[in-house]
Coordinates of N, CA, C and O in Angstrom, one line a residue:
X1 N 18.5 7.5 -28.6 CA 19.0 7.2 -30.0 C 19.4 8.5 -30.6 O 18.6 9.3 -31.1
X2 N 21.0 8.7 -30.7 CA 21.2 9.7 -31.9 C 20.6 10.2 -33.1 O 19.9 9.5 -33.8
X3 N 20.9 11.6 -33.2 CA 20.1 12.2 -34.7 C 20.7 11.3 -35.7 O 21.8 10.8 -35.4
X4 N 20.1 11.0 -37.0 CA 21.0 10.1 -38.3 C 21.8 11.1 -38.5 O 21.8 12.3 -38.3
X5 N 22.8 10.2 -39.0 CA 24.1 11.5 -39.3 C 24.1 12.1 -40.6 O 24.9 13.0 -40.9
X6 N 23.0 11.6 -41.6 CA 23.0 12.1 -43.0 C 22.2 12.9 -43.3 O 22.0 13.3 -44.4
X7 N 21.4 13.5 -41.8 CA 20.8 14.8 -42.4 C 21.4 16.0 -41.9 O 22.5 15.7 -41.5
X8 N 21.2 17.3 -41.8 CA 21.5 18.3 -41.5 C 20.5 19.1 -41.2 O 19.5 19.3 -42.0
X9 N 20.8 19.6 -39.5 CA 20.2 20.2 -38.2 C 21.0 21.6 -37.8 O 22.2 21.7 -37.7
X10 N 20.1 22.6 -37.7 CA 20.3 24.1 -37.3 C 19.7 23.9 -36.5 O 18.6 23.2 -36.3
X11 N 20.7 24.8 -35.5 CA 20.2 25.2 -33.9 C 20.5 26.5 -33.3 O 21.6 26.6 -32.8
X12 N 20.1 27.1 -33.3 CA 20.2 28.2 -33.1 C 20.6 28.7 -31.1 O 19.7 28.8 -30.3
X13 N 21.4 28.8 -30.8 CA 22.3 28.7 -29.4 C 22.7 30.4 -29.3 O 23.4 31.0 -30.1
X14 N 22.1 30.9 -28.1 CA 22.5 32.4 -27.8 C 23.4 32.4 -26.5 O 22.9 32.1 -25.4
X15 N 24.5 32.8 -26.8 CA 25.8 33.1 -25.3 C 25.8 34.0 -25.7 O 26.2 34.4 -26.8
X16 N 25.0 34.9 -24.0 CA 25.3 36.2 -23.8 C 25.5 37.0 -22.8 O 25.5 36.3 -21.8
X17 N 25.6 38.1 -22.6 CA 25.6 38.7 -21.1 C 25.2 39.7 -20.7 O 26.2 40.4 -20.8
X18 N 24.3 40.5 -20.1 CA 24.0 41.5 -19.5 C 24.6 42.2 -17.9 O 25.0 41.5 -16.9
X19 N 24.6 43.3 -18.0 CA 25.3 43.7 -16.9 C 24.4 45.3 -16.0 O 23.6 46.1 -16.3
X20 N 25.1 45.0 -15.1 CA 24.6 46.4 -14.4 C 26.2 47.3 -13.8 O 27.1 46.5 -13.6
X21 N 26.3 48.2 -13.8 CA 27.5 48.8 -12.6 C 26.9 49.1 -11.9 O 25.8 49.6 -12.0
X22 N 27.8 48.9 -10.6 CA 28.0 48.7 -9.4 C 28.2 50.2 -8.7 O 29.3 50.7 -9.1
X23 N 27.3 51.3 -7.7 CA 28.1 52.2 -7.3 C 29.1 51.7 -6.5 O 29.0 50.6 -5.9
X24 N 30.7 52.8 -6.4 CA 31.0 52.6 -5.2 C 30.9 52.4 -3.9 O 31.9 52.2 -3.2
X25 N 29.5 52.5 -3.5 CA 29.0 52.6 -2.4 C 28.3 51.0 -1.8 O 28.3 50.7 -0.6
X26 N 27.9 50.2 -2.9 CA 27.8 48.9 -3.0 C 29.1 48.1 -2.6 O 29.1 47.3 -1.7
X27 N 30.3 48.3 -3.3 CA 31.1 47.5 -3.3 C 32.3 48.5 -3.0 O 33.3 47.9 -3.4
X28 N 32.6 49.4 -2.5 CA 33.8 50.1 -2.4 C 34.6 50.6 -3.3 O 35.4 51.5 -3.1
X29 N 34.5 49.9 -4.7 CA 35.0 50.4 -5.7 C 33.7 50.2 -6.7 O 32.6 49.9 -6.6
X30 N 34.7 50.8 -8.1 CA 33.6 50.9 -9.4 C 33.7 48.9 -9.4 O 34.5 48.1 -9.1
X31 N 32.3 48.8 -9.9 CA 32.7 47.3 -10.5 C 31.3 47.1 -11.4 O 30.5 48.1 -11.5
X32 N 31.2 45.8 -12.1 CA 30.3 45.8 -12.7 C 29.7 44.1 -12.3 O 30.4 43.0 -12.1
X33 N 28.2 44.3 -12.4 CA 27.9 42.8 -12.0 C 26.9 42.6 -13.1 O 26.1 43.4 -13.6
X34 N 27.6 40.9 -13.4 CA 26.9 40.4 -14.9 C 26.6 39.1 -15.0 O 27.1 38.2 -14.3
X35 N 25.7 38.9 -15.9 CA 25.4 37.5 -15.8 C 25.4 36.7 -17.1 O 24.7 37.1 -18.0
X36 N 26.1 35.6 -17.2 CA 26.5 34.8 -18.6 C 25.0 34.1 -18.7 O 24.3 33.8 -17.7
X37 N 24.6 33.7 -20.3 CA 24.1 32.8 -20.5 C 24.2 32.1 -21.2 O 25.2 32.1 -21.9
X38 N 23.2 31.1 -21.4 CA 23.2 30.4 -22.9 C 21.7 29.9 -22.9 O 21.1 29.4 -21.9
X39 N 21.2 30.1 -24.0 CA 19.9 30.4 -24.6 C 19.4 29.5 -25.4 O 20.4 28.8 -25.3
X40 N 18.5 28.7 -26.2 CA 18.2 28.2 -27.1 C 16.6 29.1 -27.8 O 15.6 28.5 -27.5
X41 N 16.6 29.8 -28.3 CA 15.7 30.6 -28.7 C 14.0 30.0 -29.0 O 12.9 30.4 -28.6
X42 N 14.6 28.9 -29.9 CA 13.0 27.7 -30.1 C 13.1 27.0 -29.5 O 12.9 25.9 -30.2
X43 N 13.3 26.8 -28.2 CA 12.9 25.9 -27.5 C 12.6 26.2 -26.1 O 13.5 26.6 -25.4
X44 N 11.5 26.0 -25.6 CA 10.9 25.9 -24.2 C 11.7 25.1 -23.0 O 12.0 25.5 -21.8
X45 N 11.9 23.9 -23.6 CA 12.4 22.9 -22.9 C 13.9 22.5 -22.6 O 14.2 21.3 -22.4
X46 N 14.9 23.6 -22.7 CA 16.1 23.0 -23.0 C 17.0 22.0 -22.0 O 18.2 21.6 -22.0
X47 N 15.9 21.8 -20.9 CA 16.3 20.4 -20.3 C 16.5 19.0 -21.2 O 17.1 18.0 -20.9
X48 N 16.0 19.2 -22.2 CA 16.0 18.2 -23.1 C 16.6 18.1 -24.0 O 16.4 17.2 -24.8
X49 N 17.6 19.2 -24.3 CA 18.3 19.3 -25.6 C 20.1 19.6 -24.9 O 21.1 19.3 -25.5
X50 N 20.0 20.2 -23.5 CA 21.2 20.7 -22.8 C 21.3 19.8 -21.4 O 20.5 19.9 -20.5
X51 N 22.1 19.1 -21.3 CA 22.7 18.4 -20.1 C 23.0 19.2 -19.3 O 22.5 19.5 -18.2
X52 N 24.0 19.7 -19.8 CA 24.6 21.2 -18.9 C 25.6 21.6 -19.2 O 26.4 20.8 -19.8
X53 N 26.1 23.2 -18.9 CA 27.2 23.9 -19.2 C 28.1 24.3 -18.1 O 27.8 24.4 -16.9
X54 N 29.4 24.4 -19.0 CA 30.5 24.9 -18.1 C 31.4 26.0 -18.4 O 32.1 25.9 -19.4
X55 N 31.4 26.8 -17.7 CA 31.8 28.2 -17.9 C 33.1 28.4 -17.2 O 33.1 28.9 -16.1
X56 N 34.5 27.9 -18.1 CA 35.2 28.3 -17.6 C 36.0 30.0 -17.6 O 36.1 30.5 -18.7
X57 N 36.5 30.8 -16.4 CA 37.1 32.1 -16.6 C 37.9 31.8 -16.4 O 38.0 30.6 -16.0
X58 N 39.4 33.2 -16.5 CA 40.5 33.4 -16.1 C 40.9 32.9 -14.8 O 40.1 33.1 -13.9
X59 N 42.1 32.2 -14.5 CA 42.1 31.2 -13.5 C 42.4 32.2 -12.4 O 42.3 31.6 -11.3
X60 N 42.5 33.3 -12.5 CA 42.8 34.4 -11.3 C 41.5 35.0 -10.7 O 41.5 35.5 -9.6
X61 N 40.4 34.9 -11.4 CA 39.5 34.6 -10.8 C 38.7 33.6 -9.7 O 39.3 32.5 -9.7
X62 N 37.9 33.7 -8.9 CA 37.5 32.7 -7.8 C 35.9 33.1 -7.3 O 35.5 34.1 -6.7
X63 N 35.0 31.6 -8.0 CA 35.9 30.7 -8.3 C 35.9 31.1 -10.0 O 35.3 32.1 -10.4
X64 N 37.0 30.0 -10.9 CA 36.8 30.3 -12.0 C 36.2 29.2 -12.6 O 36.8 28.8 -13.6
X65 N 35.6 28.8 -12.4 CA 34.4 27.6 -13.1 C 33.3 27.4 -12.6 O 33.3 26.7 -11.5
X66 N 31.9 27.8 -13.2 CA 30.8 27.4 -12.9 C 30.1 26.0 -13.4 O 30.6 25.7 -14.5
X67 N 29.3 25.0 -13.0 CA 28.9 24.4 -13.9 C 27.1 24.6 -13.8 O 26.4 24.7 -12.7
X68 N 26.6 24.7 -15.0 CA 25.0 25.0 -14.7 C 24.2 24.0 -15.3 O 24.5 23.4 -16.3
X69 N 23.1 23.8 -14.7 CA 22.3 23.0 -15.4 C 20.8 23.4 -15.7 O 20.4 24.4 -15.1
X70 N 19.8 22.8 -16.8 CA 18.4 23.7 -17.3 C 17.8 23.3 -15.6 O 18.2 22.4 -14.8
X71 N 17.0 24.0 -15.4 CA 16.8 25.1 -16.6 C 17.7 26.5 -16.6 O 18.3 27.2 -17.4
X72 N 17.6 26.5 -15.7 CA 18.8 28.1 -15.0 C 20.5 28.0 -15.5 O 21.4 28.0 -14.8
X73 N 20.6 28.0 -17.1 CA 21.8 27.8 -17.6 C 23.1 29.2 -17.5 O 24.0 29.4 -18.2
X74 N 22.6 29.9 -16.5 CA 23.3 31.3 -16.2 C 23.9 31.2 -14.8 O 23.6 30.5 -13.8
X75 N 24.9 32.4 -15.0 CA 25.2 32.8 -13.3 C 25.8 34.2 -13.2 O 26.0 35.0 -14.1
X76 N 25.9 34.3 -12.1 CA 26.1 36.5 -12.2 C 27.5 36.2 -11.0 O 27.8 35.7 -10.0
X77 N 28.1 37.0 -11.9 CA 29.2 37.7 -11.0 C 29.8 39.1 -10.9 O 29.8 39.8 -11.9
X78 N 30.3 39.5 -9.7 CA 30.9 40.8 -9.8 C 32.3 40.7 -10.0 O 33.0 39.8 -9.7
X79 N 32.5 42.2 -11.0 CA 33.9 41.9 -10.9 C 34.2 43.9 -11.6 O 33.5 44.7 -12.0
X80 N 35.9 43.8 -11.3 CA 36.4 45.2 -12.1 C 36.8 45.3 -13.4 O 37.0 46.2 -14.2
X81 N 36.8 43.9 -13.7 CA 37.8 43.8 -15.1 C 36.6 42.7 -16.0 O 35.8 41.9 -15.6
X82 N 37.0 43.2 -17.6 CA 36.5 42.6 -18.3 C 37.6 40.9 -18.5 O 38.8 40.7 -18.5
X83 N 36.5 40.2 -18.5 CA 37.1 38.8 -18.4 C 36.3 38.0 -20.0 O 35.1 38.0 -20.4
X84 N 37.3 37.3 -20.6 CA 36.8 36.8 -21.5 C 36.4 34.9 -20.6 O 37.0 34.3 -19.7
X85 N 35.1 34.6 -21.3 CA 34.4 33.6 -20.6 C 34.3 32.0 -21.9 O 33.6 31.9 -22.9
X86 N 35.0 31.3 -21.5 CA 35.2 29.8 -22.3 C 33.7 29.2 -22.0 O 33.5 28.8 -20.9
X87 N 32.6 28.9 -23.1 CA 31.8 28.0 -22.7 C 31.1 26.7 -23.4 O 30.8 26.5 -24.5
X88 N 31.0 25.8 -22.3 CA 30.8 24.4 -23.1 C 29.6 24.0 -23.3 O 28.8 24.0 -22.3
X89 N 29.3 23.9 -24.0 CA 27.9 23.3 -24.1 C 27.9 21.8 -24.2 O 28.4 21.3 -25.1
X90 N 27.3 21.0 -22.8 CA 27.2 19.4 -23.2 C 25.7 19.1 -24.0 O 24.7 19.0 -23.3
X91 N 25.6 18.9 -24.9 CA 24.1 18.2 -25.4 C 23.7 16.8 -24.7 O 24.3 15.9 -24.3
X92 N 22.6 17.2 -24.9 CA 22.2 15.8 -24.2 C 22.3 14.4 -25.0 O 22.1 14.3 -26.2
X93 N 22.6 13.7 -24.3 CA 23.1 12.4 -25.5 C 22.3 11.6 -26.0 O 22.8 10.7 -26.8
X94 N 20.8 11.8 -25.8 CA 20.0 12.1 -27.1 C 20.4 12.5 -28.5 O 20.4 11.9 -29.6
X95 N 20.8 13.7 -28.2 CA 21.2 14.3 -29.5 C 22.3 13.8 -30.5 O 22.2 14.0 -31.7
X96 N 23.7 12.7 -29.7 CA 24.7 12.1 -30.3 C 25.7 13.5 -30.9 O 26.5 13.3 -31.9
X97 N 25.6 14.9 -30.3 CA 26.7 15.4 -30.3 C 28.2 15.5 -29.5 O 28.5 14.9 -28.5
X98 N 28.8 16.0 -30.0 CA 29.9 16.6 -29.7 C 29.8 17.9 -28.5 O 28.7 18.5 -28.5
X99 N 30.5 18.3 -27.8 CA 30.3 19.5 -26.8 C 30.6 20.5 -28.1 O 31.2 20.3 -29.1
X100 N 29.7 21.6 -27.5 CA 30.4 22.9 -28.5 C 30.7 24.0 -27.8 O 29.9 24.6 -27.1
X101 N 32.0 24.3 -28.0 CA 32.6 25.4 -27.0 C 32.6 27.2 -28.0 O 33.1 27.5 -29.1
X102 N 31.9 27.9 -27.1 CA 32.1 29.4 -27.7 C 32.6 30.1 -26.8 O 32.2 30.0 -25.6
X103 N 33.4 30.9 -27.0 CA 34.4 31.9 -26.2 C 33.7 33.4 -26.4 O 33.7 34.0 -27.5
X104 N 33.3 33.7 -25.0 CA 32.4 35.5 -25.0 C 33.1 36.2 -24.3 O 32.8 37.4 -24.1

């Protein structure tokens, strides 16, 4: 059963990314390997609030679309170049949202 639509709900959602570089010696060149996420800060459980996410990148990338599910709503990749990252959030339909897409 959806939330009533006449109240108003804060949720607090963290898309972010940490990284390491890469020596040359690892990978033959400089690069950097990083991992996207998305977070829900008060909540333990976000199997129950998140269906799952989709991370789409630059299509010159490969591959360029992840899809993840809770709990492990992350993934790591290497790369040389900074890439801007499209991400969807599906709620669970519990919740009676909309997807919410943030671009990192």
């Amino acid at each position: 059963k959806p939330l009533p639509s006449n109240g108003k709900y804060f949720l607090e959602v963290v898309v972010g990314n940490h990284y390491k570089g890469l020596s040359e010696q690892v990978v033959g060149d400089l690069c950097d390997e990083w991992t996207m996420y998305v977070r829900l800060p008060e909540f333990q459980a976000s199997k129950e609030m998140i269906e799952y996410v989709v991370y789409n990148l630059h299509p010159a990338c490969s591959p360029d679309s992840y899809i993840k599910r809770p709990p492990k709503l992350e993934f790591t990749k290497t790369s040389k170049e900074t890439v801007s990252v499209n991400c969807t959030i599906h709620w669970s339909t519990l919740l009676g949202l909309q997807p919410t897409v943030v671009v990192h």
